[in-house]
Coordinates of C-alpha atoms and ligand atoms in Angstrom, one line a residue:
X1179 CA 218.1 -142.5 -2.9
X1180 CA 215.4 -143.5 -1.6
X1181 CA 214.8 -147.2 0.1
X1182 CA 211.6 -147.9 -1.7
X1183 CA 210.8 -148.7 -5.7
X1184 CA 208.3 -145.7 -5.6
X1185 CA 207.5 -143.0 -3.5
X1186 CA 203.6 -143.7 -4.2
X1187 CA 201.8 -147.5 -5.4
X1188 CA 198.1 -146.8 -6.4
X1189 CA 196.1 -150.1 -6.6
X1190 CA 193.2 -149.6 -9.0
X1191 CA 193.6 -147.8 -12.2
X1192 CA 189.5 -146.0 -11.4
X1193 CA 188.5 -142.6 -11.6
X1194 CA 190.3 -141.9 -8.0
X1195 CA 193.5 -144.1 -8.3
X1196 CA 194.1 -142.3 -12.0
X1197 CA 193.7 -139.0 -10.6
X1198 CA 195.9 -139.8 -7.1
X1199 CA 198.6 -141.1 -9.7
X1200 CA 198.8 -138.4 -12.2
X1201 CA 198.9 -135.4 -9.8
X1202 CA 201.3 -137.2 -7.3
X1203 CA 203.7 -137.5 -10.4
X1204 CA 203.4 -134.2 -11.1
X1205 CA 204.4 -132.8 -8.1
X1206 CA 207.6 -134.8 -8.7
X1207 CA 206.6 -138.4 -7.3
X1208 CA 207.8 -141.9 -8.8
X1209 CA 204.5 -143.6 -9.0
X1210 CA 203.2 -147.0 -10.4
X1211 CA 200.1 -147.6 -10.5
X1212 CA 198.3 -151.4 -11.0
X1213 CA 195.2 -152.6 -12.8
X1214 CA 193.6 -156.2 -13.2
X1215 CA 191.1 -155.2 -15.8
X1216 CA 191.0 -152.0 -18.0
X1217 CA 192.2 -148.5 -17.0
X1218 CA 189.9 -145.9 -16.9
X1219 CA 187.9 -148.3 -14.0
X1220 CA 184.0 -149.0 -13.3
X1221 CA 182.7 -145.2 -14.4
X1222 CA 184.7 -145.5 -18.0
X1223 CA 184.6 -148.9 -18.7
X1224 CA 181.3 -150.5 -17.3
X1225 CA 179.7 -147.5 -15.4
X1226 CA 178.7 -143.7 -15.6
X1227 CA 179.8 -143.7 -19.3
X1228 CA 178.7 -146.5 -21.6
X1229 CA 175.4 -146.3 -19.2
X1230 CA 175.0 -142.6 -20.2
X1231 CA 175.4 -143.5 -24.5
X1232 CA 172.8 -146.1 -23.6
X1233 CA 170.4 -143.1 -22.0
X1234 CA 171.2 -141.1 -24.8
X1235 CA 170.4 -143.7 -27.5
X1236 CA 167.0 -144.5 -25.4
X1237 CA 165.7 -141.1 -25.5
X1238 CA 165.6 -140.7 -29.3
X1239 CA 162.5 -143.3 -28.8
X1240 CA 160.6 -140.4 -27.0
X1241 CA 162.2 -137.6 -29.2
X1242 CA 161.1 -139.1 -32.4
X1243 CA 157.7 -139.8 -31.2
X1244 CA 157.8 -135.7 -29.6
X1245 CA 158.7 -134.5 -32.8
X1246 CA 155.5 -135.2 -34.9
X1247 CA 153.7 -132.7 -32.5
X1248 CA 156.1 -130.2 -33.9
X1249 CA 155.3 -130.9 -37.7
X1250 CA 157.7 -133.7 -38.5
X1251 CA 156.6 -137.0 -40.4
X1252 CA 159.2 -139.2 -39.5
X1253 CA 159.1 -142.8 -41.6
X1254 CA 159.5 -145.9 -40.1
X1255 CA 162.4 -146.0 -37.7
X1256 CA 164.4 -149.0 -36.1
X1257 CA 166.5 -149.2 -33.2
X1258 CA 169.7 -151.5 -33.7
X1259 CA 171.3 -152.8 -30.8
X1260 CA 174.2 -154.7 -32.2
X1261 CA 175.3 -151.1 -34.4
X1262 CA 174.7 -149.2 -30.8
X1263 CA 176.9 -151.3 -29.0
X1264 CA 179.8 -151.5 -31.5
X1265 CA 179.8 -147.7 -31.5
X1266 CA 179.8 -147.6 -27.6
X1267 CA 182.0 -150.2 -27.5
X1268 CA 184.6 -148.1 -30.2
X1269 CA 184.0 -144.7 -27.5
X1270 CA 184.9 -146.7 -24.7
X1271 CA 188.1 -148.3 -26.4
X1272 CA 188.9 -144.9 -27.2
X1273 CA 188.7 -143.4 -23.7
X1274 CA 190.6 -146.6 -22.3
X1275 CA 193.4 -145.0 -24.6
X1276 CA 193.0 -141.8 -23.6
X1277 CA 193.2 -142.7 -20.0
X1278 CA 196.7 -144.9 -20.7
X1279 CA 198.1 -141.9 -22.4
X1280 CA 197.1 -139.7 -19.7
X1281 CA 199.3 -142.3 -17.1
X1282 CA 202.1 -142.0 -19.7
X1283 CA 202.6 -138.6 -20.4
X1284 CA 202.4 -137.8 -16.3
X1285 CA 205.3 -140.4 -16.2
X1286 CA 203.2 -143.1 -13.8
X1287 CA 204.3 -146.9 -14.6
X1288 CA 201.4 -149.2 -15.2
X1289 CA 201.8 -152.8 -14.2
X1290 CA 198.9 -155.1 -15.8
X1291 CA 197.3 -157.6 -12.8
X1292 CA 196.0 -157.6 -9.5
X1293 CA 197.9 -155.9 -6.9
X1294 CA 198.2 -157.7 -3.5
X1295 CA 199.9 -156.6 -0.4
X1296 CA 202.8 -158.5 1.4
X1297 CA 203.2 -156.1 4.0
X1298 CA 202.9 -152.2 4.5
X1299 CA 205.2 -151.2 2.4
X1300 CA 205.2 -154.2 -0.2
X1301 CA 202.9 -155.0 -3.3
X1302 CA 202.6 -158.0 -5.4
X1303 CA 201.8 -157.7 -8.7
X1304 CA 201.7 -160.2 -11.6
X1305 CA 204.8 -162.2 -9.8
X1306 CA 206.7 -159.2 -9.2
X1307 CA 207.3 -157.4 -6.0
X1308 CA 207.6 -153.4 -5.8
X1309 CA 208.1 -151.5 -2.9
X1310 CA 206.6 -148.2 -1.9
X1311 CA 206.6 -145.3 0.6
X1312 CA 203.2 -144.9 0.5
X1313 CA 200.5 -147.0 -0.8
X1314 CA 196.9 -145.8 -2.1
X1315 CA 193.6 -148.5 -2.5
X1316 CA 191.8 -147.3 -5.0
X1317 CA 190.0 -150.8 -6.3
X1318 CA 186.7 -149.4 -6.0
X1319 CA 183.2 -151.7 -5.6
X1320 CA 181.7 -155.2 -7.9
X1321 CA 178.2 -155.5 -8.0
X1322 CA 176.3 -158.1 -5.8
X1323 CA 173.4 -160.2 -6.2
X1324 CA 171.1 -161.5 -3.4
X1325 CA 171.4 -165.2 -3.2
X1326 CA 168.0 -166.7 -4.0
X1327 CA 168.3 -169.9 -6.3
X1328 CA 169.0 -169.8 -9.7
X1329 CA 170.6 -166.2 -9.2
X1330 CA 173.4 -167.4 -11.4
X1331 CA 171.1 -167.2 -14.5
X1332 CA 170.8 -163.5 -13.8
X1333 CA 172.9 -160.8 -15.4
X1334 CA 174.5 -157.8 -13.3
X1335 CA 175.6 -154.3 -14.6
X1336 CA 179.0 -155.5 -15.5
X1337 CA 177.3 -157.9 -18.0
X1338 CA 174.2 -155.9 -19.4
X1339 CA 176.2 -153.5 -21.2
X1340 CA 177.3 -156.4 -23.4
X1341 CA 174.2 -158.3 -24.0
X1342 CA 174.0 -159.5 -27.5
X1343 CA 170.0 -159.1 -28.0
X1344 CA 168.1 -156.4 -26.8
X1345 CA 165.9 -158.1 -24.2
X1346 CA 162.3 -158.4 -25.3
X1347 CA 161.0 -159.0 -21.4
X1348 CA 162.8 -158.4 -18.5
X1349 CA 162.8 -158.6 -14.7
X1350 CA 165.0 -155.7 -13.0
X1351 CA 165.6 -156.5 -8.9
X1352 CA 166.3 -153.5 -7.4
X1353 CA 165.1 -149.7 -6.8
X1354 CA 168.1 -147.9 -6.8
X1355 CA 170.4 -145.9 -9.0
X1356 CA 171.5 -148.7 -11.1
X1357 CA 167.7 -150.4 -11.3
X1358 CA 166.1 -147.2 -12.3
X1359 CA 168.5 -146.3 -14.9
X1360 CA 168.3 -149.6 -16.4
X1361 CA 164.5 -149.9 -16.6
X1362 CA 163.8 -146.3 -18.3
X1363 CA 166.7 -147.2 -20.9
X1364 CA 165.5 -150.7 -21.9
X1365 CA 161.7 -149.7 -21.4
X1366 CA 162.2 -146.7 -24.0
X1367 CA 164.0 -149.2 -26.5
X1368 CA 161.1 -151.2 -26.4
X1369 CA 161.9 -154.1 -24.0
X1370 CA 158.9 -155.1 -21.8
X1371 CA 160.4 -153.7 -18.1
X1372 CA 159.2 -155.1 -15.1
X1373 CA 161.4 -153.3 -11.8
X1374 CA 160.8 -155.4 -8.8
X1375 CA 161.3 -153.3 -5.3
X1376 CA 161.5 -155.1 -1.6
X1377 CA 160.7 -152.0 -0.2
X1378 CA 157.4 -149.2 -0.1
X1379 CA 158.9 -146.7 -2.9
X1380 CA 162.0 -146.6 -5.4
X1381 CA 164.9 -144.5 -4.8
X1382 CA 165.4 -145.1 -0.7
X1383 CA 167.1 -141.8 0.8
X1384 CA 165.9 -139.7 -2.0
X1385 CA 163.1 -136.9 -1.3
X1386 CA 159.9 -138.8 -0.8
X1387 CA 157.9 -136.2 -3.8
X1388 CA 161.1 -137.0 -6.0
X1389 CA 160.7 -140.9 -5.3
X1390 CA 156.5 -140.3 -5.8
X1391 CA 157.0 -138.5 -8.8
X1392 CA 159.4 -140.5 -10.2
X1393 CA 157.5 -143.8 -9.9
X1394 CA 154.6 -141.8 -11.2
X1395 CA 156.3 -140.9 -14.6
X1396 CA 158.3 -144.5 -15.3
X1397 CA 154.8 -146.1 -15.1
X1398 CA 153.2 -143.9 -17.5
X1399 CA 155.9 -144.5 -19.9
X1400 CA 154.9 -148.0 -19.5
X1401 CA 157.7 -149.4 -16.9
X1402 CA 155.8 -152.2 -14.5
X1403 CA 157.1 -151.7 -11.0
X1404 CA 156.4 -154.1 -8.4
X1405 CA 156.4 -152.7 -4.8
X1406 CA 157.4 -155.1 -1.8
X1407 CA 157.9 -157.3 -4.3
X1408 CA 161.0 -160.3 -3.7
X1409 CA 162.0 -163.1 -6.0
X1410 CA 161.9 -166.3 -4.2
X1411 CA 163.9 -168.3 -7.3
X1412 CA 164.4 -167.8 -10.8
X1413 CA 164.8 -171.3 -12.9
X1414 CA 165.6 -171.5 -16.7
X1415 CA 163.0 -173.1 -19.1
X1416 CA 164.2 -173.3 -22.5
X1417 CA 165.4 -170.0 -23.4
X1418 CA 162.9 -168.2 -20.8
X1419 CA 164.0 -167.3 -17.2
X1420 CA 160.8 -167.8 -14.8
X1421 CA 161.1 -165.5 -12.1
X1422 CA 158.9 -166.5 -8.7
X1423 CA 157.8 -163.8 -6.6
X1424 CA 156.6 -163.8 -2.7
X1425 CA 153.5 -162.8 -4.1
X1426 CA 152.9 -166.3 -5.4
X1427 CA 153.3 -164.7 -9.4
X1428 CA 155.5 -165.7 -11.8
X1429 CA 157.2 -163.7 -14.5
X1430 CA 158.4 -165.2 -17.8
X1431 CA 161.3 -163.6 -18.8
X1432 CA 164.4 -163.6 -21.4
X1433 CA 166.9 -161.5 -19.3
X1434 CA 167.2 -160.6 -15.3
X1435 CA 169.1 -158.3 -13.9
X1436 CA 170.2 -157.9 -10.6
X1437 CA 171.0 -154.3 -9.3
X1438 CA 171.1 -154.7 -5.9
X1439 CA 173.7 -152.6 -4.5
X1440 CA 177.7 -153.0 -5.4
X1441 CA 180.1 -154.0 -2.4
X1442 CA 184.0 -153.0 -1.9
X1443 CA 186.4 -155.2 -4.1
X1444 CA 188.4 -156.1 -1.2
X1445 CA 189.1 -159.9 -1.4
X1446 CA 192.3 -161.0 -2.6
X1447 CA 193.9 -157.7 -1.4
X1448 CA 196.2 -158.9 1.5
X1449 CA 195.0 -156.5 3.4
X1450 CA 195.7 -158.3 6.6
X1451 CA 199.3 -158.6 5.5
X1452 CA 199.7 -155.1 5.9
X1453 CA 197.4 -154.8 8.8
X1454 CA 194.7 -152.4 7.3
X1455 CA 191.7 -152.3 9.2
X1456 CA 188.6 -153.8 7.1
X1457 CA 184.8 -153.2 9.0
X1458 CA 182.1 -155.9 8.6
X1459 CA 180.7 -154.6 5.0
X1460 CA 184.4 -154.7 3.8
X1461 CA 184.6 -151.2 3.6
X1462 CA 187.9 -149.7 4.3
X1463 CA 187.5 -146.7 6.9
X1464 CA 189.3 -143.6 6.4
X1465 CA 189.9 -140.7 8.6
X1466 CA 189.5 -136.9 6.6
X1467 CA 192.8 -137.0 4.8
X1468 CA 191.8 -140.5 3.4
X1469 CA 194.3 -142.0 5.7
X1470 CA 193.5 -145.8 6.8
X1471 CA 194.9 -147.2 10.6
X1472 CA 198.2 -147.9 9.0
X1473 CA 200.5 -144.6 8.7
X1474 CA 201.7 -145.3 5.2
X1475 CA 198.1 -146.8 3.8
X1476 CA 195.5 -144.7 2.3
X1477 CA 192.6 -145.3 0.4
X1478 CA 189.7 -143.6 -1.7
X1479 CA 186.5 -143.9 -3.7
X1480 CA 183.9 -146.3 -3.0
X1481 CA 186.2 -148.8 -1.3
X1482 CA 186.0 -146.4 1.2
X1483 CA 182.5 -146.7 1.9
X1484 CA 182.0 -142.8 1.7
X1485 CA 180.0 -141.8 -1.2
X1486 CA 180.2 -144.0 -4.2
X1487 CA 179.9 -141.4 -7.0
X1488 CA 183.1 -140.8 -9.7
X1489 CA 183.7 -137.0 -8.8
X1490 CA 183.6 -137.7 -5.1
X1491 CA 186.4 -140.5 -5.8
X1492 CA 188.4 -137.9 -8.0
X1493 CA 188.3 -135.2 -5.4
X1494 CA 189.3 -137.6 -2.8
X1495 CA 192.3 -138.8 -5.0
X1496 CA 193.3 -135.0 -5.9
X1497 CA 193.4 -133.9 -2.4
X1498 CA 195.4 -137.2 -1.3
X1499 CA 198.1 -136.4 -4.2
X1500 CA 198.3 -132.4 -3.3
X1501 CA 198.2 -133.0 0.9
X1502 CA 201.0 -135.9 0.7
X1503 CA 203.0 -134.9 -2.6
X1504 CA 202.8 -131.5 -3.5
X1505 CA 203.0 -129.4 0.0
X1506 CA 199.2 -128.2 -0.4
X1507 CA 197.1 -129.8 2.2
X1508 CA 193.4 -130.0 1.4
X1509 CA 190.4 -132.0 2.5
X1510 CA 187.4 -133.4 0.1
X1511 CA 184.1 -132.2 0.9
X1512 CA 181.3 -134.6 1.6
X1513 CA 178.4 -132.0 2.2
X1514 CA 176.2 -130.8 -0.4
X1515 CA 177.5 -133.4 -2.7
X1516 CA 175.1 -133.3 -6.0
X1517 CA 174.1 -136.1 -7.8
X1518 CA 171.9 -137.6 -10.5
X1519 CA 169.7 -140.5 -11.9
X1520 CA 169.4 -140.8 -15.2
X1521 CA 166.0 -141.9 -15.1
X1522 CA 163.6 -141.3 -17.7
X1523 CA 162.7 -138.6 -16.9
X1524 CA 166.1 -137.8 -15.3
X1525 CA 166.2 -137.2 -11.1
X1526 CA 168.7 -134.7 -9.8
X1527 CA 169.1 -133.4 -6.3
X1528 CA 171.8 -131.7 -3.9
X1529 CA 171.3 -130.9 -0.1
X1530 CA 169.4 -132.1 2.2
X1531 CA 165.3 -134.3 1.6
X1532 CA 162.6 -132.4 2.9
X1533 CA 162.8 -135.8 6.0
X1534 CA 166.6 -134.9 6.5
X1535 CA 166.0 -131.1 6.9
X1536 CA 162.8 -131.6 10.1
X1537 CA 165.1 -134.0 11.7
X1538 CA 167.9 -131.2 11.8
X1539 CA 165.8 -128.0 11.8
X1540 CA 162.8 -126.3 14.0
X1541 CA 160.9 -124.7 11.2
X1542 CA 161.0 -124.9 7.2
X1543 CA 159.5 -124.1 4.4
X1544 CA 158.8 -126.0 1.4
X1545 CA 158.4 -125.0 -2.0
X1546 CA 157.0 -127.1 -4.4
X1547 CA 156.2 -126.6 -8.4
X1548 CA 155.1 -129.3 -10.6
X1549 CA 154.0 -128.3 -14.1
X1550 CA 154.2 -129.4 -17.5
X1551 CA 157.2 -128.4 -19.8
X1552 CA 156.3 -126.0 -22.7
X1553 CA 157.9 -128.5 -24.9
X1554 CA 154.8 -131.0 -24.0
X1555 CA 152.0 -128.6 -25.0
X1556 CA 152.8 -129.3 -28.5
X1557 CA 153.9 -133.2 -28.1
X1558 CA 150.8 -133.8 -26.0
X1559 CA 152.9 -136.1 -23.7
X1560 CA 151.2 -135.4 -20.3
X1561 CA 154.8 -135.9 -18.4
X1562 CA 155.3 -133.3 -15.6
X1563 CA 158.5 -132.0 -14.3
X1564 CA 159.1 -131.4 -10.3
X1565 CA 161.0 -128.8 -8.9
X1566 CA 161.5 -128.4 -5.1
X1567 CA 163.2 -126.0 -2.5
X1568 CA 163.6 -127.2 1.1
X1569 CA 164.6 -124.0 3.2
X1570 CA 165.3 -123.1 6.8
X1571 CA 162.7 -120.5 8.1
X1572 CA 164.6 -119.4 10.8
X1573 CA 167.9 -118.9 8.3
X1574 CA 166.1 -118.6 5.3
X1575 CA 168.8 -121.0 3.5
X1576 CA 168.5 -123.1 0.9
X1577 CA 168.9 -126.6 2.3
X1578 CA 168.2 -128.5 -0.5
X1579 CA 166.9 -128.7 -4.6
X1580 CA 165.4 -131.8 -5.6
X1581 CA 164.3 -132.3 -9.7
X1582 CA 162.6 -134.8 -11.7
X1583 CA 162.6 -133.5 -15.4
X1584 CA 164.3 -133.1 -18.4
X1585 CA 167.7 -131.8 -18.2
X1586 CA 167.5 -131.8 -14.0
X1587 CA 171.1 -133.2 -13.7
X1588 CA 171.9 -130.1 -16.0
X1589 CA 170.6 -127.6 -14.2
X1590 CA 171.0 -128.9 -10.6
X1591 CA 175.1 -128.5 -10.8
X1592 CA 174.7 -124.5 -10.9
X1593 CA 172.2 -124.9 -8.0
X1594 CA 174.9 -127.1 -6.3
X1595 CA 177.1 -124.0 -6.2
X1596 CA 174.8 -121.5 -4.8
X1597 CA 174.0 -124.4 -1.8
X1598 CA 177.6 -124.6 -1.4
X1599 CA 177.8 -121.0 -1.1
X1600 CA 175.3 -120.6 1.7
X1601 CA 172.4 -118.9 -0.6
X1602 CA 169.3 -117.9 0.8
X1603 CA 165.9 -117.9 -0.8
X1604 CA 165.7 -114.5 -0.6
X1605 CA 169.2 -114.7 -3.0
X1606 CA 167.0 -117.2 -5.3
X1607 CA 164.3 -114.9 -5.7
X1608 CA 166.4 -111.7 -6.3
X1609 CA 168.1 -113.6 -9.0
X1610 CA 166.8 -113.2 -12.9
X1611 CA 165.4 -116.2 -14.8
X1612 CA 166.3 -117.3 -18.1
X1613 CA 163.0 -117.5 -20.0
X1614 CA 161.5 -119.5 -21.4
X1615 CA 162.9 -122.3 -19.1
X1616 CA 162.2 -125.1 -16.4
X1617 CA 165.1 -124.0 -14.9
X1618 CA 163.7 -120.4 -14.0
X1619 CA 160.8 -122.0 -11.7
X1620 CA 163.6 -121.8 -9.3
X1621 CA 163.7 -118.5 -8.8
X1622 CA 160.4 -117.8 -9.3
X1623 CA 158.7 -120.4 -6.7
X1624 CA 157.2 -117.6 -4.4
X1625 CA 154.7 -118.8 -2.1
X1626 CA 155.6 -122.4 0.0
X1627 CA 153.6 -124.8 -0.5
X1628 CA 153.6 -125.8 3.2
X1629 CA 155.3 -124.9 5.9
X1630 CA 156.2 -126.9 9.3
X1631 CA 157.7 -127.8 12.0
Ligands
NDP322 P1 171.8 -148.9 -4.3 O1 172.3 -148.7 -3.4 O2 171.5 -147.3 -5.2 O3 170.6 -149.6 -4.9 C1 170.7 -151.2 -4.8 C2 169.1 -151.2 -4.5 O4 169.2 -152.7 -4.5 C3 167.8 -151.2 -3.4 O5 167.0 -150.3 -3.7 C4 168.2 -151.7 -2.6 O6 166.7 -152.0 -1.9 C5 168.1 -153.2 -3.5 N1 168.7 -154.4 -2.9 C6 169.7 -154.5 -2.0 N2 170.0 -155.9 -1.5 C7 168.8 -156.5 -2.3 C8 168.2 -158.3 -2.0 N3 169.0 -158.4 -1.0 N4 167.4 -157.9 -2.6 C9 166.2 -157.2 -2.8 N5 166.7 -156.2 -3.5 C10 167.8 -155.7 -2.9 O7 173.0 -149.8 -5.9 P2 173.1 -149.9 -7.2 O8 173.3 -151.4 -7.2 O9 171.7 -149.0 -7.9 O10 174.6 -148.6 -7.6 C11 175.1 -148.6 -6.5 C12 176.0 -147.5 -6.3 O11 176.5 -146.8 -7.3 C13 174.9 -146.4 -6.2 O12 174.3 -146.2 -4.9 C14 175.7 -145.1 -6.4 O13 176.6 -144.5 -5.4 C15 176.6 -145.4 -7.3 N6 175.6 -145.2 -8.9 C16 175.6 -143.5 -9.0 C17 174.9 -143.3 -10.3 C18 174.6 -142.0 -10.8 O14 175.2 -141.1 -10.3 N7 174.0 -141.6 -11.6 C19 174.5 -144.5 -11.2 C20 174.9 -146.0 -11.0 C21 175.5 -146.1 -9.5 P3 166.9 -151.1 -0.2 O15 166.4 -149.8 -0.8 O16 165.8 -152.0 0.6 O17 167.8 -150.9 0.8

């Protein structure tokens, strides 16, 4: 009989924690998990899933407009935000129930409440103490706001999923994933959207052509993108929020959304009691087995500061459980991780950007195609799709693929497999296209747009 109550105690029932606990239990471990909010975590409850549902809702606006070019006569249309909210919330409730069932069916014990470490083997939840041989920290992150005066008048992504009325005019601060996604959603739903970004161009870290193309297309759809824009203060005037910018300009809106990044949720976790090292950003550094500096304490997901994406957290959690409890050691891969931004139009990428590739490789061939998709010949929309391949001239390997345009996330998943397998440009060229699609462009780009060192 073990000296501990459990073989594994998981703190945080989000994507990484739930996967790790279910897999560990499947390997025969006695597992408990605690959660202080709703089981499912950021992705399911207040992130990827409700955001994607909002993105679908928003896209109908354009689909309805485009239909006219194909002969459809559609009468007056109206978007009902409360109705959408109610349907979206019901779906999130359903998913939450599924997650609860998954845990129960795998034999994982759920404790409701915030977990706090008392030492390297003891977790306290809701006044009760539990001991475990191994502990997994999977607490994720939380949104942060800049410290400008009046920041308490602004919302974060946690709040925006529940606002009761659709904003008439809104300011979104930030130029990352969350900012551009919500800018596209609310603009399409009819709000006047001002996106304020402090830097040179939105989506820092993405390929330069992608950033330029997305900014152009978002602006064409009506999003007001203010670059080099910083908020000095927000003040309340009646029902309005007046946003003061560094340029001296003011914007009167009814909603201000801060999409200015997320930080690990490590406060109040008792990490010091267990001797777990936390870096200056609040992240818990781990090794390739997701092990912290304390031999029996592990961490996966956003809290580790590796890559803040759900499928990455899931892989990390799965690898941890197989390695520690299933006698099947493997490490999650953090290379060639594809990602998508569900902007309007969407962006998807895998591998190196042109800029990154230049720092690592002697010479490159850049294949670039910008075209009007077939659908828009009749819809009349001017929107252009961008596709780009970054190729190492020496080895012919495709180092990166980047796309802005409809279905980019769906297309990129398959390309990610090819790039993960080390595919060469010659192998892309030898692949037969599917006609007529946008994706076939990826196997028909023959002449580099530029080559260079
Ligand atoms: P990001 O880090 O992607 O973007 C934060 C943005 O806010 C950046 O443009 C940043 O500017 C800006 N910013 C940061 N601090 C300040 C400040 N003090 N004042 C003004 N602007 C500021 O964070 P998000 O919040 O958008 O998303 C968090 C993470 O969640 C993402 O990085 C991603 O990993 C994940 N995510 C993934 C999604 C997906 O897969 N589709 C969707 C949503 C989130 P600068 O560039 O200058 O630093």
